Coordinates of C-alpha atoms in Angstrom, one line a residue:
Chain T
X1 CA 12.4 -21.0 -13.5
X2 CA 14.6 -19.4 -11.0
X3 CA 13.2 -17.9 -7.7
X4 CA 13.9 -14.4 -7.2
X5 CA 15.0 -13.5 -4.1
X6 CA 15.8 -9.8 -2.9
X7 CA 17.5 -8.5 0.1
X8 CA 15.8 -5.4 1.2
X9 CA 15.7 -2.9 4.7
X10 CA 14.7 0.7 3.4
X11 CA 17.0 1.9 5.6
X12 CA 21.0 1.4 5.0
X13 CA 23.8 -0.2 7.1
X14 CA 21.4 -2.9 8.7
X15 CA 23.2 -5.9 7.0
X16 CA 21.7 -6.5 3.2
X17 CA 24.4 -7.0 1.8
X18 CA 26.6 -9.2 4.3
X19 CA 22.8 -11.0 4.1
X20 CA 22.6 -11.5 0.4
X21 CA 26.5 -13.0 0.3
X22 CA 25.7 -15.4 3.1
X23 CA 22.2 -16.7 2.5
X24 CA 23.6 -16.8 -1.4
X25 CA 26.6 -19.1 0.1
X26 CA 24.4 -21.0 1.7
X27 CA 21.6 -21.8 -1.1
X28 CA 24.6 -22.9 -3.3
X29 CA 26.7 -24.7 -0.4
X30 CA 23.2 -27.2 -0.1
X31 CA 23.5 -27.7 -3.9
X32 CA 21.7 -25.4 -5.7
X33 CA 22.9 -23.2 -8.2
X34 CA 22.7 -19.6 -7.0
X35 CA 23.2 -16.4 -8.4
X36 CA 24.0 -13.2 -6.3
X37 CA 23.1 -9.6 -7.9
X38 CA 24.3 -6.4 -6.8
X39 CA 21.8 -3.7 -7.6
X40 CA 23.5 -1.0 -5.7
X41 CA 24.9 0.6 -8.8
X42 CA 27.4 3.5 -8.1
X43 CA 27.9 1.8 -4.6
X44 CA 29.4 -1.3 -5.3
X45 CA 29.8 -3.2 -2.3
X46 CA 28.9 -7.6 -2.8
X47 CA 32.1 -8.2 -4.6
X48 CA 33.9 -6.4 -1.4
X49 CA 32.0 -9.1 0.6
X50 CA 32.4 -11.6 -1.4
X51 CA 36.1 -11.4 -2.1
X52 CA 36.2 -11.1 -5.8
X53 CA 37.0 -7.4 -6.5
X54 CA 39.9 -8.1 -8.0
X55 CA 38.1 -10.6 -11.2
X56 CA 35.3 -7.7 -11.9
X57 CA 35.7 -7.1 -15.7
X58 CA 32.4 -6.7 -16.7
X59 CA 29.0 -5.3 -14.5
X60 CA 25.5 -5.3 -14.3
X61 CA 25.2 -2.1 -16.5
X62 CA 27.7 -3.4 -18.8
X63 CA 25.1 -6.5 -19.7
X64 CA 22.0 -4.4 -19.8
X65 CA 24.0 -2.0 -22.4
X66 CA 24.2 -5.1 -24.1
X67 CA 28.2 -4.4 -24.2
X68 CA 28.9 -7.5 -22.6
X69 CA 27.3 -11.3 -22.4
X70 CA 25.8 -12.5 -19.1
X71 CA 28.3 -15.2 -19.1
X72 CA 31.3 -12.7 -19.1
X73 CA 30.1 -10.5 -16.4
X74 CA 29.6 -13.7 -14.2
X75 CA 32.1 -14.4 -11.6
X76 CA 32.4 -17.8 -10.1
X77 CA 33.0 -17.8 -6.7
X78 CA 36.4 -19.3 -5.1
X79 CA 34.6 -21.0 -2.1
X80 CA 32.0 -22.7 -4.1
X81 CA 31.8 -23.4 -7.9
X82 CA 27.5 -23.5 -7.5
X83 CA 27.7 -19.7 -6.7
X84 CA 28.0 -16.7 -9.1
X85 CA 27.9 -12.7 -8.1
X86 CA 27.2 -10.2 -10.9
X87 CA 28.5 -7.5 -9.7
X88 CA 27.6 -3.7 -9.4
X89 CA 29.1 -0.8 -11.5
X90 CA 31.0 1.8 -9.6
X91 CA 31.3 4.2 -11.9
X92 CA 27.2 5.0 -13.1
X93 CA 24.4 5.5 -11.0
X94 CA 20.9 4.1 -10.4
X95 CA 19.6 5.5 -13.8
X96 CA 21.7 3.8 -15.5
X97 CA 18.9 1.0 -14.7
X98 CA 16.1 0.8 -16.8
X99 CA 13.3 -1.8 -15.4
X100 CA 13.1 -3.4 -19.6
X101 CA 16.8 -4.2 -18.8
X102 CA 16.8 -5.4 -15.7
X103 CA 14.0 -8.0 -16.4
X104 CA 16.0 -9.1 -19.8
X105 CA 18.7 -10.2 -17.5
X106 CA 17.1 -11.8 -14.9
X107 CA 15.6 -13.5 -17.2
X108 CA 17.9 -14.8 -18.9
X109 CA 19.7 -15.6 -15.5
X110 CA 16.5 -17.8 -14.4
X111 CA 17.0 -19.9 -17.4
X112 CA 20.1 -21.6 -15.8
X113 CA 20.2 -20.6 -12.1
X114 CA 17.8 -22.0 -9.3
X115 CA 17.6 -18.9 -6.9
X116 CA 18.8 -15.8 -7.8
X117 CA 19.6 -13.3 -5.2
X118 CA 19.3 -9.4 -5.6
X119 CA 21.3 -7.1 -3.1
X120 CA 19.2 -3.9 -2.9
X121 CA 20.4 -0.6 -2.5
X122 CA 18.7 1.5 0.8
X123 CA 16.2 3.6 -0.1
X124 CA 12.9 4.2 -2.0
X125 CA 14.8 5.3 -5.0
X126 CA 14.7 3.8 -8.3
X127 CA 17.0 0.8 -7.9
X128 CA 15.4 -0.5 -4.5
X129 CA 12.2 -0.4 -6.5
X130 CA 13.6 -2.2 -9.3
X131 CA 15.2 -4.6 -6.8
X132 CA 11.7 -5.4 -5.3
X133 CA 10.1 -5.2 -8.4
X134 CA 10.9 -8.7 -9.7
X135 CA 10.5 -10.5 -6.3
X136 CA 9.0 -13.7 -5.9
X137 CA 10.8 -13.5 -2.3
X138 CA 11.3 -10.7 -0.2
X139 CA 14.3 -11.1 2.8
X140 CA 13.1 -7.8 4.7
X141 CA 16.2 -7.3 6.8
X142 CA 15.8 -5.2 10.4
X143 CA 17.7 -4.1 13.1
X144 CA 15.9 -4.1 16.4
X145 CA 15.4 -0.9 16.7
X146 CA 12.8 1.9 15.8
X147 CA 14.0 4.3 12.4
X148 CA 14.9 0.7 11.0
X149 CA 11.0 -0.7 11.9
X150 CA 9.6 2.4 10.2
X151 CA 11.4 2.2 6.9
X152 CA 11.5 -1.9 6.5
X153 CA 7.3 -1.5 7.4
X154 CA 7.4 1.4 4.5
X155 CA 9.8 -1.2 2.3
X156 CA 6.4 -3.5 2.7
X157 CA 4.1 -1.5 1.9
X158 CA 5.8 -0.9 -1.5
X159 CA 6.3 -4.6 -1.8
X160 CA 2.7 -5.1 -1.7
X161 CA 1.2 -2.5 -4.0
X162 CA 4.9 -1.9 -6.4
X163 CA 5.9 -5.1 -7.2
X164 CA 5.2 -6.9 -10.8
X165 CA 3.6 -9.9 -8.9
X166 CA 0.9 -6.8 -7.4
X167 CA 0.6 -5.3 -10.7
X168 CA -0.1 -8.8 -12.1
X169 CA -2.7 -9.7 -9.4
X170 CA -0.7 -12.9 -8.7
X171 CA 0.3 -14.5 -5.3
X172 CA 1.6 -12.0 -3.4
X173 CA 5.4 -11.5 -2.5
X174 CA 6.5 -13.9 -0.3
X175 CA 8.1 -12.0 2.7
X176 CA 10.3 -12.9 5.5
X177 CA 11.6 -11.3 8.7
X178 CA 15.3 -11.3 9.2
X179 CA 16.5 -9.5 12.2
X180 CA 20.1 -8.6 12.1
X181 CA 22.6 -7.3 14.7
X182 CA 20.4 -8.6 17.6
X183 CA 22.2 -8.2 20.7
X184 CA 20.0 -10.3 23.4
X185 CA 21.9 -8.5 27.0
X186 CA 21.0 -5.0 25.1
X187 CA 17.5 -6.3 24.8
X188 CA 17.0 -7.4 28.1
X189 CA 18.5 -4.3 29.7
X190 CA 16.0 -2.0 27.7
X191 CA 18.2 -0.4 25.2
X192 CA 17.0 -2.3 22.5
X193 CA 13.7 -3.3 20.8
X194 CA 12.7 -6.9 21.4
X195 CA 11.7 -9.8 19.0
X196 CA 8.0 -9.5 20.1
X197 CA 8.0 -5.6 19.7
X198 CA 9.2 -5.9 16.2
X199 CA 7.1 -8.7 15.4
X200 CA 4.4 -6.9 16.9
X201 CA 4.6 -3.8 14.5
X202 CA 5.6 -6.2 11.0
X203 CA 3.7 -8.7 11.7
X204 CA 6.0 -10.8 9.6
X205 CA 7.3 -14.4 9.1
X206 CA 10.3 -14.6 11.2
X207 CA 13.3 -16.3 9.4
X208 CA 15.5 -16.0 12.1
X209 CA 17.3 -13.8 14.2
X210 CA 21.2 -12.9 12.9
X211 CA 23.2 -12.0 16.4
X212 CA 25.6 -9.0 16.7
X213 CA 28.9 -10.4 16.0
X214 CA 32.4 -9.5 15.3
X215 CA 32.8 -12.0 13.0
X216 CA 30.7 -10.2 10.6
X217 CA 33.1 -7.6 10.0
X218 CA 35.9 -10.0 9.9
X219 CA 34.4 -11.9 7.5
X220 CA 33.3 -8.4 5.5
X221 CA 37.1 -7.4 5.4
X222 CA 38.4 -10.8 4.5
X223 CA 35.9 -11.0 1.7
X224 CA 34.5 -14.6 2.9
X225 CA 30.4 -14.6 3.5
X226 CA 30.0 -15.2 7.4
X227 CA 28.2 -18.3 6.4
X228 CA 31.4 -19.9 6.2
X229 CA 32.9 -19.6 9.4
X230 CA 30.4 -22.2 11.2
X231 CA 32.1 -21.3 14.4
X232 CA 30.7 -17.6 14.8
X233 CA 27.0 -17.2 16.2
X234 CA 26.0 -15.0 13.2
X235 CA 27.4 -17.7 10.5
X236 CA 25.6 -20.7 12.3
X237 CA 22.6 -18.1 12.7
X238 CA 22.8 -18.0 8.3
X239 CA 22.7 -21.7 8.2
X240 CA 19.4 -21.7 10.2
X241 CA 17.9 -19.0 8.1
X242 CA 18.4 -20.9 4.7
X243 CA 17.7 -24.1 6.5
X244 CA 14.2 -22.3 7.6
X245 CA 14.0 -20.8 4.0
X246 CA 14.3 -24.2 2.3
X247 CA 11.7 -25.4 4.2
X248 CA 13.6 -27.4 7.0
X249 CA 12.5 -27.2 10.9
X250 CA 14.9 -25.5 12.8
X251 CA 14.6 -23.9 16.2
X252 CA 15.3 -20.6 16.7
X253 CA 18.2 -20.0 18.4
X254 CA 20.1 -16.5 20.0
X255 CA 17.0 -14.6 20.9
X256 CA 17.5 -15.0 24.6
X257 CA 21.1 -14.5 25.8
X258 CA 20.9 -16.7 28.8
X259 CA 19.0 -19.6 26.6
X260 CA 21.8 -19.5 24.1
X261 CA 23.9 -20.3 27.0
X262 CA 22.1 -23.4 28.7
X263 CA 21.5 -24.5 25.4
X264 CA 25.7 -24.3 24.6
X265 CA 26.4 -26.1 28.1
X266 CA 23.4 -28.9 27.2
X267 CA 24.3 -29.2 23.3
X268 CA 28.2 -29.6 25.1
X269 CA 27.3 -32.8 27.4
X270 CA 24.7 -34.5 25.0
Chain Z
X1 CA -48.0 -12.0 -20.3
X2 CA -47.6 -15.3 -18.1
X3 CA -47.1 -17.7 -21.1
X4 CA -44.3 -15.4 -22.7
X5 CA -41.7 -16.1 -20.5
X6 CA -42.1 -19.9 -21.0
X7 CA -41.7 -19.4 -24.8
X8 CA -38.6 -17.4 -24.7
X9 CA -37.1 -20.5 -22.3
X10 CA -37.1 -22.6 -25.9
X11 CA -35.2 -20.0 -27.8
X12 CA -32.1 -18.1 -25.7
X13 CA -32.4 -14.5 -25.7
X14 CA -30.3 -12.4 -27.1
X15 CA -30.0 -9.5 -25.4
X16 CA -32.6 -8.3 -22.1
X17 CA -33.0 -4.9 -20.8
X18 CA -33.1 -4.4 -17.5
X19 CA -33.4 -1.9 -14.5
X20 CA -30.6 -1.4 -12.7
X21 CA -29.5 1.2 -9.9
X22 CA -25.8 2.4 -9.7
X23 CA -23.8 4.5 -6.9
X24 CA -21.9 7.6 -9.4
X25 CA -20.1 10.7 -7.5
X26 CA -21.8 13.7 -8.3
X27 CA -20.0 17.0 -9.0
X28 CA -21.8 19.9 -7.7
X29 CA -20.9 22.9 -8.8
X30 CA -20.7 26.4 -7.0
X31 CA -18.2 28.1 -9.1
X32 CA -18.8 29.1 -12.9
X33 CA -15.3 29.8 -12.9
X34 CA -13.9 27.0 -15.2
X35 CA -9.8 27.2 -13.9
X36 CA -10.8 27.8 -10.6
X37 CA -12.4 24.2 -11.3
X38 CA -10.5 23.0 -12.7
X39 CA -7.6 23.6 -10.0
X40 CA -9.8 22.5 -7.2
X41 CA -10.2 19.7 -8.9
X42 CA -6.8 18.6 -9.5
X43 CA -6.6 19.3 -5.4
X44 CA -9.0 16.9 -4.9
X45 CA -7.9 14.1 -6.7
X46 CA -4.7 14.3 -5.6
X47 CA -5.9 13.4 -2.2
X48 CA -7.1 10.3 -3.8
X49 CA -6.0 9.6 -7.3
X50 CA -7.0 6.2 -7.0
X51 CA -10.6 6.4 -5.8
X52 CA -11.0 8.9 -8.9
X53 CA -9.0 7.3 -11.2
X54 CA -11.4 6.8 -14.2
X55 CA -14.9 7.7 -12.2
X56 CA -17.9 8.3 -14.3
X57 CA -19.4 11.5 -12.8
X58 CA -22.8 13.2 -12.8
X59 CA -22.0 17.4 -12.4
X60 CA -24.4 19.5 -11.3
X61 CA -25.2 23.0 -12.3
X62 CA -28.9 23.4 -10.5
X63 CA -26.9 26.0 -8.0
X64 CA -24.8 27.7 -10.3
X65 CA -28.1 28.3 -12.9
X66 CA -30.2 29.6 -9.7
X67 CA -27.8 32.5 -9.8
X68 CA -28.2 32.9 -13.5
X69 CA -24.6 32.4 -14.4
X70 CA -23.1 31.7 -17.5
X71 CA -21.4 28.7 -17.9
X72 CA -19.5 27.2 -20.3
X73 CA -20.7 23.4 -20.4
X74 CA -18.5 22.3 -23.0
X75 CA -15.2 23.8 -21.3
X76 CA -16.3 21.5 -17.7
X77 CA -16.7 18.4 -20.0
X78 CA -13.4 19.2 -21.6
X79 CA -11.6 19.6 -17.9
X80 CA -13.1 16.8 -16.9
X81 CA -12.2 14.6 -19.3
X82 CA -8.6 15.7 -19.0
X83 CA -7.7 15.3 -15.5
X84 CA -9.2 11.6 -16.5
X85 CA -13.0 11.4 -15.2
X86 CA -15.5 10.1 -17.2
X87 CA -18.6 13.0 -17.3
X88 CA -21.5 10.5 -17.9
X89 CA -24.5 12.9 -17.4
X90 CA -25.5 16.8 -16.7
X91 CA -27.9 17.6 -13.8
X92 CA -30.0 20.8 -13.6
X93 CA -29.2 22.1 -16.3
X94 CA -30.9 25.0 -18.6
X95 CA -31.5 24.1 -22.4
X96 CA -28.5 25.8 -23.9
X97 CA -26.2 23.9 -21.3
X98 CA -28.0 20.8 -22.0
X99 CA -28.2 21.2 -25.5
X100 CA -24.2 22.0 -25.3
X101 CA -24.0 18.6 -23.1
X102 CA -25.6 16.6 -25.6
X103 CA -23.7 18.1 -28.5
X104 CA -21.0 16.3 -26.5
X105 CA -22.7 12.9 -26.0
X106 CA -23.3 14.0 -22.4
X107 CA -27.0 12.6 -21.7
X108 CA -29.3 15.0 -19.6
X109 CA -30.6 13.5 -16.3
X110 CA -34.2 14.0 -15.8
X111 CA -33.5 15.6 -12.2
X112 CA -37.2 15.0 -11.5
X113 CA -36.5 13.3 -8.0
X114 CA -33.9 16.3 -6.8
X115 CA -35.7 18.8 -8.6
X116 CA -38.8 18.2 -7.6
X117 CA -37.8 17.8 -3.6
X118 CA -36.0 21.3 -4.0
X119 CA -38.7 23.0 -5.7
X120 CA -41.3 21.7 -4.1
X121 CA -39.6 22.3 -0.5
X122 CA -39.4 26.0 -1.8
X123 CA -42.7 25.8 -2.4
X124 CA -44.2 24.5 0.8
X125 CA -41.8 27.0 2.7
X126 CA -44.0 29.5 0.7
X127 CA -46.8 28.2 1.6
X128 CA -46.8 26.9 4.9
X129 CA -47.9 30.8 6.6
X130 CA -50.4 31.1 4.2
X131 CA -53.8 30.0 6.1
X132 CA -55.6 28.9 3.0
X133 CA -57.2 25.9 3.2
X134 CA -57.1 24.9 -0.2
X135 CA -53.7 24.2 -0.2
X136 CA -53.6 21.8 2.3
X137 CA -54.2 18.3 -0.1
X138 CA -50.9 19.6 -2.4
X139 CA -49.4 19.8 0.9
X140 CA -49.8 16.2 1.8
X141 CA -49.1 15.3 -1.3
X142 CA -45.9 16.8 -1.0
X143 CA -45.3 15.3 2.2
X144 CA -45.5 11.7 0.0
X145 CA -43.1 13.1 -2.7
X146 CA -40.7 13.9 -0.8
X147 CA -39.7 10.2 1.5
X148 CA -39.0 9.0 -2.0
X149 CA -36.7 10.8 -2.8
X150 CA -35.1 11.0 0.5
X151 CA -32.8 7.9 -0.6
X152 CA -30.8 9.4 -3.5
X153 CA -27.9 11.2 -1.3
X154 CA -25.6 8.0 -2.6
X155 CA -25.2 5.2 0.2
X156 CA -21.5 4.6 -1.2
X157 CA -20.6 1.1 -0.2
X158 CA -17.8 0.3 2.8
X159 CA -14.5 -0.3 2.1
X160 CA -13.1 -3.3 3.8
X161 CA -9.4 -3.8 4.5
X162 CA -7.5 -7.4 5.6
X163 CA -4.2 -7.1 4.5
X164 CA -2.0 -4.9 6.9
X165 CA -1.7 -1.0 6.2
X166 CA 2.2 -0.5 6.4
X167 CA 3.7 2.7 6.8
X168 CA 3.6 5.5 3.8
X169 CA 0.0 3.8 2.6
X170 CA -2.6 5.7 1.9
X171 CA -6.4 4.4 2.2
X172 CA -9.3 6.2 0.9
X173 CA -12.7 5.6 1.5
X174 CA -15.7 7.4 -0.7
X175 CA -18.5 5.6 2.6
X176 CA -17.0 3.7 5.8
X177 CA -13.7 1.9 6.3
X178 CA -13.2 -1.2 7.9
X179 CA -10.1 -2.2 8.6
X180 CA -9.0 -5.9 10.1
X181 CA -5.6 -5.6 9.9
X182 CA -2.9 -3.2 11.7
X183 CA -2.7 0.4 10.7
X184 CA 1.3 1.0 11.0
X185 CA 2.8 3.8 11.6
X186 CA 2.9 6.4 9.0
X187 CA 0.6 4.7 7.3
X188 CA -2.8 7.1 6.7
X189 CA -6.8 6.1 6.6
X190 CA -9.2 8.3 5.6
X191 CA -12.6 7.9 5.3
X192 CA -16.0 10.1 4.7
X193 CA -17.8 7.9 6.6
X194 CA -16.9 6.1 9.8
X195 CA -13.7 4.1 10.4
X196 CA -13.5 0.7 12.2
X197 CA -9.8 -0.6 12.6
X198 CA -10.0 -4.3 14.1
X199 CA -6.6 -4.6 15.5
X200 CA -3.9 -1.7 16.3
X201 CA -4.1 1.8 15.2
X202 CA -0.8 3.1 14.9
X203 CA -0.8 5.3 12.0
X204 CA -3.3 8.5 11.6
X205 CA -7.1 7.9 10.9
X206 CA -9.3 10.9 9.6
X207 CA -13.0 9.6 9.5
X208 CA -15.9 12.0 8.1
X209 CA -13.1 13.9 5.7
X210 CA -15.9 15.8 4.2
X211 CA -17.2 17.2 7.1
X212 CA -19.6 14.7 8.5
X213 CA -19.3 15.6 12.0
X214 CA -21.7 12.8 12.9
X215 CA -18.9 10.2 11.8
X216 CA -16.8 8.3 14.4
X217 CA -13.8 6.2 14.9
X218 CA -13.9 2.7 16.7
X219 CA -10.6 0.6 17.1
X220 CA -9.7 -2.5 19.4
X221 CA -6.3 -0.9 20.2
X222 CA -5.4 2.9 19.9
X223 CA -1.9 3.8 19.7
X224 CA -2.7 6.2 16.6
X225 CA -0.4 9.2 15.6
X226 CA -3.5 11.2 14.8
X227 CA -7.0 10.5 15.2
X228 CA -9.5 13.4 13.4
X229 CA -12.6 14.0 12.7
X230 CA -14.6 16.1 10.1
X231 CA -10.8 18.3 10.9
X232 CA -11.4 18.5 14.3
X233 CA -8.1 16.1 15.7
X234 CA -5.9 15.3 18.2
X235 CA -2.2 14.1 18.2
X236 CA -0.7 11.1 20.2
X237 CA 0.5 13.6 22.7
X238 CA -3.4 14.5 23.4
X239 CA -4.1 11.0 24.1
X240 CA -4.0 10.3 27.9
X241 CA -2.9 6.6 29.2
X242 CA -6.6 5.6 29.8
X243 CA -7.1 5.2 26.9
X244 CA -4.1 4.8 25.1
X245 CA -3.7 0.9 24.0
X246 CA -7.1 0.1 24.7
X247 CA -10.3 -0.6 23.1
X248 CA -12.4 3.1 22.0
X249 CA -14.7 4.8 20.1
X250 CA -13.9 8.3 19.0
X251 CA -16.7 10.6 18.1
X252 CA -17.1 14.3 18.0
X253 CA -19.9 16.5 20.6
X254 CA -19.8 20.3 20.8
X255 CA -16.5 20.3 18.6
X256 CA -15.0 18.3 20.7
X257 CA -13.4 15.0 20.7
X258 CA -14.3 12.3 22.6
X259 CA -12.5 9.4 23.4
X260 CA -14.3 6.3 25.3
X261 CA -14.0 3.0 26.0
X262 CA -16.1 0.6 23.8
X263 CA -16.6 -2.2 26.6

C-alpha cells in the first residue's frame, strides 16, 4: 500500500506545488517509486514545474471519466525513471472531481507506487478537501507570516475532523510543518514572523525550514524540481525535509542567517 | 431473598432489569405556535448541529397547558422528528395531549418530582400568610419534598478537549468545557457552563451561552479575540496589557466583566 501524501497551505502562492515536485524528486531520487498528482484541476500548474507540459495527453479527469487508463495518463519523468506526475486538466474545473473517482484512482495508483504525492489546490473548496481527504500524510506548507498561519491552522482543523482517516476513527493524519520562503535577515529585523512564533500558534512537527531563494523560480521556469540543483539553499533545504520525512536525523539548517554562515565557513575547513 | 442470588449464579441470566438514571435535554415549551417552533428550533441547532444531532428529548408543555392553550402534540412530535431529534417522552401534559403522545409511541412521564415541587411551591406561597396552625405539619412536609427533587435540573457532564482547537472549529458544550490544548485563532468555544482552557486562548470563548451569568472563564494564557459571558463580552481591543498573555479568570458582577489574575 502506497502512502498518501498531500501538499496543502489553505492559502495560495506559498510554495505547494514547487513542494510537491521537489519532495516527489526526492522520494524517488532515494529509490522509491513515487507518484506526483496534480489536484488543481482547471489550474494546471505541476507539469509546468516539472517540465513535461509538452508530453500531457491524457489528465486526471480524463482517467476518472474512465476515457483513459492510468497507465496512459502517466508521464515518466526525464530526470528520474522512479518518478511519475499525473497531471491536472486545464480545461474543467474542480467539479469535474467526484470523491468515488478520486479514491478509484488512487487506488489503483497505491497498487504499484510507494508514496504517492497530491498537489492541492488553495482553498477550502471541493478539490483541497478531496486532496486532504485521502491523506495518510499531511505536508502543511507556510510562509512566515500571519494571513498564511490563519488559513494553514484552518487547513488543520479540516484535516482533523474532514479527512477519511477522521471519519474512520483511525490514526489520525500524520501532519508536518514545512515553512517556505523563510528569509532569516527579514526575521531578525522584525518584518517577518519567526520559527518559534509559528511554531507557537501550529504547534506542529517541524519538517524543516525551505529558505527564500531565487533558485526556486529558476528552477520553476526551467521546469526542473529545485531538489535537483543541490547547490541552492532551498534545493539542499528539500533534501533535508525528505531525509527528515523518511525518518533520517538531520539538523536543521537556515533558520538563523548568521548560523548558516559559521556553519558554511566550518563545513568549508572540516 | 438471600439464597436467590446464589441459585441464579448456576444458571446465567438471561436478561436483568435494572434502575438506571440518564441526562436527556428537555424541551420546554412557551409557544403553542408549532412553525414558530419549529423555526426556533432549526436556529438552535444550527448553533450546534452536532451536540443535537440524533438527541432523544423530553418536551414539556406544563407552561403552555397553565395558559390553557391548544396544542397540537402530534404536529411537535412530527417537527421534531424531522429536524432529526428523537422525542422519547411528553411532560406535563393534559390527557388529550397525552393520549395524542401515546397514539405516537411517545411514553408519558409521570412529572411527579417537577410537578409536585411546582404545585406544591404554589401551594405553600398560598399558605404561608395564612396563620392557621393546622397547616403547619403539610408544611414541613413540604419542606422534605422538595430537597428531593432539587437534583433533577440535569447536571450535563463536562466536555473535555486535548487535541488543539484550530482556527474555523467550533466546540460546543451542553455543561462545562475543559480545554488542554490551544484555542487558535478563529477557532470558537462555547459552553453553558464554565470554560477552562489549559494553555493559550487565542480564539473567542463564550461560557454560560444560555444565560448563566454565574458562569466564568479561567485560562493559563489569554490572548482571546473575544471572551463573553452569558452575552455580556469584550473584544481583544478591551483587554489591557495586565492581563493580556497571563494567567485569569473571567467572571461577570453587576454586568460587568471582570478579568483577574488566577495566581
Amino acid at each position: 500500500m502506497a502512502r498518501i501524501i498531500v501538499v496543502t497551505s489553505g492559502k495560495g502562492g506559498v510554495g505547494k506545488t514547487t513542494t510537491s515536485a521537489a519532495i516527489a524528486m526526492g522520494l524517488a531520487k532515494k529509490g522509491h517509486k513515487t507518484v506526483v498528482i496534480d489536484l488543481d484541476v482547471g489550474l494546471r500548474n505541476l507539469d509546468l514545474i516539472m517540465g513535461c507540459e509538452r508530453r500531457v495527453v491524457y489528465d486526471f479527469i480524463n482517467v476518472i471519466n474512465g476515457e483513459a487508463s492510468v497507465n496512459q495518463a502517466l508521464i515518466r519523468d526525464k530526470n528520474c525513471n522512479l518518478l511519475y506526475i499525473l497531471p491536472a486538466s486545464q480545461t474543467r474545473d474542480k467539479d469535474a472531481l467526484s470523491q468515488e473517482g478520486v479514491g478509484r484512482v488512487l487506488e489503483e495508483l497505491s497498487e504499484d507506487f510507494k508514496y504517492i504525492v497530491c498537489d492541492s489546490p488553495a482553498g477550502i473548496e471541493k478539490g483541497a478537501n478531496l486532496a486532504l481527504y485521502f491523506a495518510d500524510d499531511a505536508f502543511v506548507v507556510t510562509n512566515p507570516e500571519i494571513s498564511s498561519v490563519r488559513d494553514s491552522d484552518r487547513m488543520l482543523g479540516i484535516l482533523s475532523s474532514k479527512s477519511r482517516r477522521a471519519e474512520r476513527n483511525e490514526e489520525p493524519v500524520k501532519e508536518y510543518l514545512l515553512m517556505t520562503r523563510y528569509d532569516a535577515s527579514r526575521v531578525k529585523s522584525g518584518e517577518m514572523l519567526s520559527l518559534d512564533d509559528v511554531q507557537e500558534i501550529l504547534s506542529l512537527e517541524l519538517l524543516g525550514i525551505i529558505p527564500e531563494s531565487k533558485s526556486v523560480l529558476t528552477a520553476s521556469n526551467q521546469g526542473v524540481p529545485v531538489i535537483l540543483n543541490d547547490k541552492s539553499e532551498a534545493g539542499q533545504a528539500y533534501a533535508d525535509v525528505v531525509a527528515r520525512y523518511l525518518g533520517e536525523k538531520v539538523p536543521h539548517r537556515f533558520i538563523d542567517s548568521k548560523k548558516g554562515f559559521l556553519r558554511k565557513l566550518f563545513g568549508g575547513r572540516s | 431473598m438471600s439464597i436467590d442470588p446464589q441459585r441464579k449464579s448456576y444458571t446465567p441470566p438471561v436478561l436483568e432489569f435494572k434502575s438506571s438514571t440518564f441526562f436527556v435535554p428537555v424541551l420546554i415549551l412557551y409557544s403553542h405556535d408549532v412553525h414558530l417552533i419549529e423555526q426556533s428550533l432549526h436556529e438552535k441547532i444550527s448553533q450546534a448541529p452536532d451536540f443535537f444531532k440524533n438527541s432523544p428529548l423530553i418536551f414539556d408543555v406544563q407552561g403552555l397547558n397553565k395558559e390553557n392553550n391548544e396544542f397540537d402534540v402530534a404536529a411537535l412530535i412530527e417537527i421534531l422528528r424531522k429536524i432529526g431529534l428523537f422525542p422519547i417522552g411528553i411532560r406535563g401534559g393534559n390527557e388529550q395531549q397525552n393520549d395524542q403522545a401515546q397514539a405516537l409511541f411517545i411514553p408519558v412521564d409521570a412529572v411527579r418530582s417537577n410537578e409536585s415541587v411546582e404545585t406544591q411551591e404554589s401551594a405553600a406561597a398560598n399558605i404561608e400568610p395564612e396563620p392557621e396552625t393546622t397547616e403547619s405539619p403539610p408544611k414541613a412536609d413540604m419542606a422534605v419534598a422538595a430537597p428531593i427533587a432539587v437534583p433533577t435540573p440535569t447536571t450535563i457532564p463536562t466536555t473535555l478537549i486535548s487535541h488543539p482547537i484550530r482556527s474555523g472549529q467550533r466546540i460546543y458544550a451542553a455543561g462545562d468545557l475543559i480545554v488542554m490544548s490551544p484555542v487558535s485563532a478563529g477557532a470558537e468555544i462555547m459552553a453553558e457552563g464554565n470554560i477552562h482552557v489549559y494553555n493559550t486562548l487565542r480564539g473567542r470563548a463564550l461560557a454560560g451561552v444560555q444565560g448563566n451569568k454565574k458562569s466564568r472563564i479561567f485560562c493559563s494564557d489569554l490572548q482571546a479575540e473575544l471572551i463573553s459571558i452569558a452575552g455580556d463580552y469584550k473584544t481583544s481591543e478591551d483587554l489591557n496589557d495586565n492581563v493580556r498573555k497571563k494567567p485569569v479568570q473571567i467572571y461577570l458582577q453587576d454586568r460587568a466583566l471582570i478579568i483577574k489574575d488566577i495566581a
